[in-house]
mmCIF file of C-alpha atoms in Angstrom:
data_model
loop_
_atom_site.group_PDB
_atom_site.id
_atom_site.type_symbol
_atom_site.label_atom_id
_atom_site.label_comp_id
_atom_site.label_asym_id
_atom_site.label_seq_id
_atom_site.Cartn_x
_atom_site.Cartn_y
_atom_site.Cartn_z
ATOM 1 C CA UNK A 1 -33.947 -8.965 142.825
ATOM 2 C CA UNK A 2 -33.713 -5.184 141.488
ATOM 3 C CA UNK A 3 -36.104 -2.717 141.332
ATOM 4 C CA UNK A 4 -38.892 -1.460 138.527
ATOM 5 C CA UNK A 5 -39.614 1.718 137.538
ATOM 6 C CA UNK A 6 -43.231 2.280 136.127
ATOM 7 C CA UNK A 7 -44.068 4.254 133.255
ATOM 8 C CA UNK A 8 -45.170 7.750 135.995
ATOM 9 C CA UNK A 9 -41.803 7.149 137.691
ATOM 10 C CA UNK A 10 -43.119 5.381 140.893
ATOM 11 C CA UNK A 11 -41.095 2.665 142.512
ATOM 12 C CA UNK A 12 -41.274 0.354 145.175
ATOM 13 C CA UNK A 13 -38.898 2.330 147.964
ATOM 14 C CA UNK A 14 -37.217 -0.516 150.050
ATOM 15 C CA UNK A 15 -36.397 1.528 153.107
ATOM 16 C CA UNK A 16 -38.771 4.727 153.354
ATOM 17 C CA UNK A 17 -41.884 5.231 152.860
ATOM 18 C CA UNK A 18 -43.928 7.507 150.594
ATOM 19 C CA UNK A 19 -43.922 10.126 153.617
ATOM 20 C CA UNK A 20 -39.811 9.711 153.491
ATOM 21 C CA UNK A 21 -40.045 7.548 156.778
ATOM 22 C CA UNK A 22 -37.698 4.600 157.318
ATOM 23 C CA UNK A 23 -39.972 1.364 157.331
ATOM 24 C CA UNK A 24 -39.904 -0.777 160.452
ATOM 25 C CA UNK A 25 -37.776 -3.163 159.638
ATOM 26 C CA UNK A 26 -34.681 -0.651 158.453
ATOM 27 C CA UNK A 27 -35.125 1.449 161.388
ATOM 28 C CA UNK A 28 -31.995 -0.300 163.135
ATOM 29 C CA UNK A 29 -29.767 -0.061 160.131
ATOM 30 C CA UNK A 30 -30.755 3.489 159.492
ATOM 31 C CA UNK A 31 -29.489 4.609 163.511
ATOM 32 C CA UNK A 32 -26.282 2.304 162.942
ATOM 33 C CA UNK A 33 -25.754 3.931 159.232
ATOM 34 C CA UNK A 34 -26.212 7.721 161.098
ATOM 35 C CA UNK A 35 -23.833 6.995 163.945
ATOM 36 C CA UNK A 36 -20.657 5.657 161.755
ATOM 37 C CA UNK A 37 -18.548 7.703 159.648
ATOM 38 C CA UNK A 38 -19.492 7.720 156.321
ATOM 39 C CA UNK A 39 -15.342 7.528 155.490
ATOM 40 C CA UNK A 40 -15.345 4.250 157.422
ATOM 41 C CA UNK A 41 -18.164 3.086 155.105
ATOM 42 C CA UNK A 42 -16.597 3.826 151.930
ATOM 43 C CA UNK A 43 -13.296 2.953 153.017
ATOM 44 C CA UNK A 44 -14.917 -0.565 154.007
ATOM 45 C CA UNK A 45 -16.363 -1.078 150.751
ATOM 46 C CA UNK A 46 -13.256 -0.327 148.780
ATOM 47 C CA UNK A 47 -11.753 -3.063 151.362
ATOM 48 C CA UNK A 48 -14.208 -5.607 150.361
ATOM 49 C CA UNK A 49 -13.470 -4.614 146.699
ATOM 50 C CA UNK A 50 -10.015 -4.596 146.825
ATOM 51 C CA UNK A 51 -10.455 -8.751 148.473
ATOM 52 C CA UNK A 52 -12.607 -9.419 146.001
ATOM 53 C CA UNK A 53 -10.070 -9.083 143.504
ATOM 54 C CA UNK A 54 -7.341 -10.704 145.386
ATOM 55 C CA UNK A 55 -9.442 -13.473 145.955
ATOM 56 C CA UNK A 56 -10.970 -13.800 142.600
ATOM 57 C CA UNK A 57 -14.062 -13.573 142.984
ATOM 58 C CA UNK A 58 -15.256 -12.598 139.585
ATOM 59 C CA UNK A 59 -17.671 -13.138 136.467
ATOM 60 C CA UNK A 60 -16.856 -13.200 133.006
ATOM 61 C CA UNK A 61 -18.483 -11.064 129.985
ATOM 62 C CA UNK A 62 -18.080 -11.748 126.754
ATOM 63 C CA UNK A 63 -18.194 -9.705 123.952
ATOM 64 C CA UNK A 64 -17.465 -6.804 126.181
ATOM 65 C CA UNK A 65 -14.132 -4.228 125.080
ATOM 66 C CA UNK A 66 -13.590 -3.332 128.562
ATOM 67 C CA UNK A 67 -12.077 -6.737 129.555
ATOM 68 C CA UNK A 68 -13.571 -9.950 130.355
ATOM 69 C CA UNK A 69 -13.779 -10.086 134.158
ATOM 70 C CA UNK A 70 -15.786 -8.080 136.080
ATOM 71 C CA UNK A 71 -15.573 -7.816 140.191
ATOM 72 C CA UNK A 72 -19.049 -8.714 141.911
ATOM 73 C CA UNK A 73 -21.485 -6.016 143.097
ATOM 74 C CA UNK A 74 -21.028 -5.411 147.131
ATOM 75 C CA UNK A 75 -23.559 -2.286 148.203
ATOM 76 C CA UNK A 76 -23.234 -1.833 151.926
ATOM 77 C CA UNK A 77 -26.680 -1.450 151.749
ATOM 78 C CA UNK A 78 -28.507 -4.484 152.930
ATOM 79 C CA UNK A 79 -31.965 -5.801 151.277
ATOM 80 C CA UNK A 80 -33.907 -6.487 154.431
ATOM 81 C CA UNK A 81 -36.861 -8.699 154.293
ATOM 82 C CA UNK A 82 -38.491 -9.014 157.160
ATOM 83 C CA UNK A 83 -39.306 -13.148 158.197
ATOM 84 C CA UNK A 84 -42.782 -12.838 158.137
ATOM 85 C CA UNK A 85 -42.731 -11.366 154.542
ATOM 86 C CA UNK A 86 -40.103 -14.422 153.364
ATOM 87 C CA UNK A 87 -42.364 -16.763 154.506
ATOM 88 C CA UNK A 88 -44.857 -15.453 152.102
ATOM 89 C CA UNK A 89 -42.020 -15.728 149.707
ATOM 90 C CA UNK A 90 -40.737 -19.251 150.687
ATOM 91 C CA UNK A 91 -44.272 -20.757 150.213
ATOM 92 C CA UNK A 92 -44.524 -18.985 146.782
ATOM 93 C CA UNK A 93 -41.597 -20.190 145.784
ATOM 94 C CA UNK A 94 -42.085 -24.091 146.911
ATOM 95 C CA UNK A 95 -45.551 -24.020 145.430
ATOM 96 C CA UNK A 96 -44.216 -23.169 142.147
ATOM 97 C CA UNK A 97 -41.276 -25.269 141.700
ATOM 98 C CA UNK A 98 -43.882 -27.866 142.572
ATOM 99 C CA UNK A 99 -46.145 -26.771 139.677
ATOM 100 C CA UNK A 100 -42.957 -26.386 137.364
ATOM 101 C CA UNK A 101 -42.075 -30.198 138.132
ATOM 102 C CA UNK A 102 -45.520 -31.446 137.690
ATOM 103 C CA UNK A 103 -45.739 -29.036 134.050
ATOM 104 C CA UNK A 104 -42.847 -31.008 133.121
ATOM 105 C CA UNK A 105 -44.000 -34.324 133.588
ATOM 106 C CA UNK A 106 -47.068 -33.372 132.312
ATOM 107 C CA UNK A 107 -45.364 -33.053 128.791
ATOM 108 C CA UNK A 108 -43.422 -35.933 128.781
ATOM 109 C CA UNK A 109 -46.365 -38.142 129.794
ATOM 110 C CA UNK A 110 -49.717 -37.750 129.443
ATOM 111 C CA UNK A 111 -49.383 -34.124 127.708
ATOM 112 C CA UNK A 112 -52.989 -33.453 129.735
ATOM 113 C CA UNK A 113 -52.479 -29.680 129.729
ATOM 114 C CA UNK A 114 -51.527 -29.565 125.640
ATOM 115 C CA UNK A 115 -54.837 -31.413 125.331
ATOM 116 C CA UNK A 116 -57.099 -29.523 127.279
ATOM 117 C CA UNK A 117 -55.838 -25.998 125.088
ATOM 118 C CA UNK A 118 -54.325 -24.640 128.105
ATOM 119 C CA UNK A 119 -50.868 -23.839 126.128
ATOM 120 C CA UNK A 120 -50.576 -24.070 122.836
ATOM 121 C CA UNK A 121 -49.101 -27.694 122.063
ATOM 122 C CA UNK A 122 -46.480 -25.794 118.732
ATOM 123 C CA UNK A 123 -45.361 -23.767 121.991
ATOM 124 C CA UNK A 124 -44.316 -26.574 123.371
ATOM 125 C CA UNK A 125 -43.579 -29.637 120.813
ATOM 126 C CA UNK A 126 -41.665 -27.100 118.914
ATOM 127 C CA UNK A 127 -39.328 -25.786 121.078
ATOM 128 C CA UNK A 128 -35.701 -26.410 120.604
ATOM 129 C CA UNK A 129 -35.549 -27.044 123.912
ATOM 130 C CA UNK A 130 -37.999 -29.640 124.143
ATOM 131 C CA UNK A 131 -36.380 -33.724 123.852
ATOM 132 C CA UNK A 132 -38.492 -35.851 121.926
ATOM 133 C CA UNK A 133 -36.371 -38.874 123.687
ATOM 134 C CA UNK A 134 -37.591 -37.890 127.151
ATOM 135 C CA UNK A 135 -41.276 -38.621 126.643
ATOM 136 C CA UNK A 136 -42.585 -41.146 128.373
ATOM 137 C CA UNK A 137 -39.630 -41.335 130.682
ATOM 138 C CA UNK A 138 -39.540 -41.862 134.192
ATOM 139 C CA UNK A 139 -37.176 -40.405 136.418
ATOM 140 C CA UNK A 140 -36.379 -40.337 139.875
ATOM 141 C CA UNK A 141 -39.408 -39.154 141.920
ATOM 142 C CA UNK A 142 -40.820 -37.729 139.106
ATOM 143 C CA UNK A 143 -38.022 -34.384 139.508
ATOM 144 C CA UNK A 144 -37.223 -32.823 136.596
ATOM 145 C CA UNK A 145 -35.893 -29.305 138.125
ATOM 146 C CA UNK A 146 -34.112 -30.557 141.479
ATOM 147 C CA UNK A 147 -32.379 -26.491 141.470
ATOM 148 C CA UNK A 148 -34.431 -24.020 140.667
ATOM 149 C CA UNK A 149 -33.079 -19.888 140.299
ATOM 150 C CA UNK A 150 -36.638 -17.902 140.279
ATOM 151 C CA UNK A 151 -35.812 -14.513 139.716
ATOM 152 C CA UNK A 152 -38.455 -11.813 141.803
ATOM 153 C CA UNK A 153 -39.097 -8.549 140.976
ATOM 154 C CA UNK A 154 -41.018 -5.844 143.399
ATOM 155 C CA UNK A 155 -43.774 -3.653 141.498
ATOM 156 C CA UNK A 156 -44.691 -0.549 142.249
ATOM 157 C CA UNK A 157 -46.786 -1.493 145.131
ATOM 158 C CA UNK A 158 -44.319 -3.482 146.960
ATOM 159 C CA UNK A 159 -45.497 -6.693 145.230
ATOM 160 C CA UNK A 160 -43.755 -9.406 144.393
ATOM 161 C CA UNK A 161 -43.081 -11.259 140.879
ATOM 162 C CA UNK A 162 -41.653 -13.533 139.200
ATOM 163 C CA UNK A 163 -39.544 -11.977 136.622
ATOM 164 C CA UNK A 164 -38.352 -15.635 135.079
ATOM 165 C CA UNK A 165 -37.568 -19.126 135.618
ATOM 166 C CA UNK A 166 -34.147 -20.488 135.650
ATOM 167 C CA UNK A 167 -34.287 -24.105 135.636
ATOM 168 C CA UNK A 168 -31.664 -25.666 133.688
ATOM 169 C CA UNK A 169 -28.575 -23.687 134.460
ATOM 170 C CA UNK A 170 -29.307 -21.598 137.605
ATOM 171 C CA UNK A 171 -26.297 -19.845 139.032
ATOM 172 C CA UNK A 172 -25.318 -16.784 141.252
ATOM 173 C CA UNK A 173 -25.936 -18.542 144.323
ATOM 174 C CA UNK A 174 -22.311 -18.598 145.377
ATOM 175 C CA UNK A 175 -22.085 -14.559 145.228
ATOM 176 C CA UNK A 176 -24.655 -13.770 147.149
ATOM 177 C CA UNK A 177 -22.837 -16.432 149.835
ATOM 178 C CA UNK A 178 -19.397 -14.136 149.537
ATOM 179 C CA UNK A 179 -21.237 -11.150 149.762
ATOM 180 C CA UNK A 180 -23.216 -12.288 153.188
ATOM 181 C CA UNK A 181 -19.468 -13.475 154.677
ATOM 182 C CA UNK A 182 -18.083 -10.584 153.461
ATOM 183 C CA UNK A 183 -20.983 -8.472 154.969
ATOM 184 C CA UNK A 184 -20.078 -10.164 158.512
ATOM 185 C CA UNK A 185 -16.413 -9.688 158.246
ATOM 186 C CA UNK A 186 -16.710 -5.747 157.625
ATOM 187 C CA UNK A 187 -20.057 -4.812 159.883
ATOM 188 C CA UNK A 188 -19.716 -7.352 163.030
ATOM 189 C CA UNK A 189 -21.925 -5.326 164.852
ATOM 190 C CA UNK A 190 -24.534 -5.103 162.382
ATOM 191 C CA UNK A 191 -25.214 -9.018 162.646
ATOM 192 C CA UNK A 192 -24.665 -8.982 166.724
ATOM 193 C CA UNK A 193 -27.572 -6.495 166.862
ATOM 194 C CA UNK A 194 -30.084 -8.094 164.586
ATOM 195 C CA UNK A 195 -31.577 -11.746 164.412
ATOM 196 C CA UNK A 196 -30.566 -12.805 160.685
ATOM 197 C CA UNK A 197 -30.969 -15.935 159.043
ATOM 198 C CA UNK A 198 -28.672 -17.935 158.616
ATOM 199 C CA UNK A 199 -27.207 -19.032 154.980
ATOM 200 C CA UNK A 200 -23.856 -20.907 155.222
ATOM 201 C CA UNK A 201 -25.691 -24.148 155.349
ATOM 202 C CA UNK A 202 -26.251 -23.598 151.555
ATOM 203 C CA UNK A 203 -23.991 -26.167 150.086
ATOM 204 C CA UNK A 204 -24.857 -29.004 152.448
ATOM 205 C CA UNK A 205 -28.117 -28.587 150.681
ATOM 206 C CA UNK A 206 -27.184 -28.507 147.629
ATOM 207 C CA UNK A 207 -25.109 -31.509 147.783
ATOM 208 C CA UNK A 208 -27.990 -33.490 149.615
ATOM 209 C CA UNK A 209 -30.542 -31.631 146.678
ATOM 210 C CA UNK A 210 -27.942 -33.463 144.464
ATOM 211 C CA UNK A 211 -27.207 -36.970 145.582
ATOM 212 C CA UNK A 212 -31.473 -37.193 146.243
ATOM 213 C CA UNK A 213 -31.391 -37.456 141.813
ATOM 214 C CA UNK A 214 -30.068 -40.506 142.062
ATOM 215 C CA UNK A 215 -31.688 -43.919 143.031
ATOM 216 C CA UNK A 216 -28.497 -45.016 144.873
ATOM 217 C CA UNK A 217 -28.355 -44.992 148.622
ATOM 218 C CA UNK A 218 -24.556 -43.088 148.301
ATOM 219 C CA UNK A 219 -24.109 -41.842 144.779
ATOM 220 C CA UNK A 220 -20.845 -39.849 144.163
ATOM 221 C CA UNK A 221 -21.782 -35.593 143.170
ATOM 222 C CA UNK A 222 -19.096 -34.189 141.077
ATOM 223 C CA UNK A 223 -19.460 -30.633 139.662
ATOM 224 C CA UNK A 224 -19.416 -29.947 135.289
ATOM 225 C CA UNK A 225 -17.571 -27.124 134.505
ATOM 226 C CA UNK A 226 -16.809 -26.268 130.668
ATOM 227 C CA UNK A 227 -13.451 -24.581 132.128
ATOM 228 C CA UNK A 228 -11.600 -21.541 133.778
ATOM 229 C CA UNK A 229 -12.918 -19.044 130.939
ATOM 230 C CA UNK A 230 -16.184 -20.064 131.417
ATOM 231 C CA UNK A 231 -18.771 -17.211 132.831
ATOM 232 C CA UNK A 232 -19.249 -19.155 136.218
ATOM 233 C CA UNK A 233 -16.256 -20.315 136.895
ATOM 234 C CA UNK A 234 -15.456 -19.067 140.484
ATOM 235 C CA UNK A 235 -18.795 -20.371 141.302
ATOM 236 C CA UNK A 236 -18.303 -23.830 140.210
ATOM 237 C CA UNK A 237 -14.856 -24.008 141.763
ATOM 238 C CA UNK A 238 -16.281 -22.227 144.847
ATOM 239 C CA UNK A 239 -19.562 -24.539 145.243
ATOM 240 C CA UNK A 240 -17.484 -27.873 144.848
ATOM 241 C CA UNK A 241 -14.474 -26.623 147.641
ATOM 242 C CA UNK A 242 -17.803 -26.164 149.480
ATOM 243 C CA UNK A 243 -19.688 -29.609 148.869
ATOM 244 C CA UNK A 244 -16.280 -31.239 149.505
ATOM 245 C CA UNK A 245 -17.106 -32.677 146.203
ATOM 246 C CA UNK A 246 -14.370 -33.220 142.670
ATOM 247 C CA UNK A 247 -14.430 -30.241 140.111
ATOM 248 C CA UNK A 248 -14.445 -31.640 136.753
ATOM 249 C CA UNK A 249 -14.318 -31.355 132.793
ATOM 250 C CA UNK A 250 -15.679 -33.244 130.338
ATOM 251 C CA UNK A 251 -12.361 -34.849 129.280
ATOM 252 C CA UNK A 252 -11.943 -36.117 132.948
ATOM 253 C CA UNK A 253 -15.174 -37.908 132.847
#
């Protein structure tokens, strides 16, 4: 998620209010941030960089003269979102990967939505994206999208959006689970002082979200990976060490 800037300048503050006040829900951080030293901090986050590296925990860019592989962002800085406000979130979220799935169908079947004028049909039929030898095929409990990366976006307000739909090659995921781990190993007391959800179970989802595409009752997961110097690399070799599941190439399948 990051943050807009409107036209006048305004923004969505995460932590204080328009009066400068912290909100609510950073009001803990904000005593812990103002009783440790501010050397500690920075000298913390230089640790976590420095393990980053050593680890290799890194993305690629292309096209880039600096050099191809960045480190991953670490702010000490949490994003706190408060439960009641994720639920909010979490049904958005589920209702619309619902409607995406059902959209999908929709053009490979019955195309109900191209008829009625809703969308364009050239939007659609022309796309380069769109596969003339899915139509009228049926897949596994009708799931087109079984992973799903919706990128939000806060307005000015404090409203959320959807910025954009990532549904054929969603990624990040594993970053944001090094960042959490890294988060506990650096600020213990942080996490002993607040109730914070839990996201280490990640993978075990995944890898259920994975084996549920196939009709089998115990289908074998393996993850695709075009290869080392591929962008998301560490991520595929870090979510299949986490599945428990092979890491693969093309030429091994």
């Amino acid at each position: 998620m990051i943050k807009i800037t409107l036209p006048d300048g305004h923004y969505y503050d995460e932590m204080l209010t328009a009066q400068g006040e912290q909100r609510q829900h950073y009001n803990a951080w904000w005593q812990w941030f103002r009783n440790t030293d501010q050397f500690s901090i920075r000298q913390k986050k230089a640790q976590a960089e420095l393990l980053f590296h050593r680890i290799g925990i890194t993305f690629n860019v292309y096209g880039e003269d600096e050099g191809t592989e960045r480190l991953i962002p670490f702010d000490s800085v949490p994003r706190i979102i408060p439960a009641g406000e994720w639920q909010r979130i979490d049904r958005g979220i589920r209702q619309r990967v619902k409607a995406l799935n059902a959209f999908l169908y929709d053009i490979y079947h019955e195309q109900n939505i191209l008829r009625a004028g809703l969308i364009p049909a050239e939007q659609v039929l022309a796309n380069e994206q769109y596969q003339l030898a899915m139509q009228g095929l049926d897949l596994h409990r009708d799931i087109y999208s079984h992973i799903s990366g919706v990128d939000l976006v806060r307005d000015g307000d404090g409203t959320y959006y959807v910025l954009e739909d990532n549904l054929r090659t969603p990624s990040g995921v594993s970053y944001m689970l090094e960042d959490r781990k890294m988060m506990m190993r650096l600020f213990p007391e942080l996490f002993a002082a607040q109730r914070i959800a839990p996201i280490d179970h990640y993978p075990n989802l995944l890898l259920d979200t994975l084996k549920s595409a196939s009709p089998l009752d115990n289908p074998t997961a393996v993850l695709l990976t075009p290869g080392r110097f591929n962008s998301a690399y560490f991520e595929h070799a870090f979510l299949a060490q986490q599945m428990g599941v092979e890491l693969v190439e093309g030429q091994d399948l």
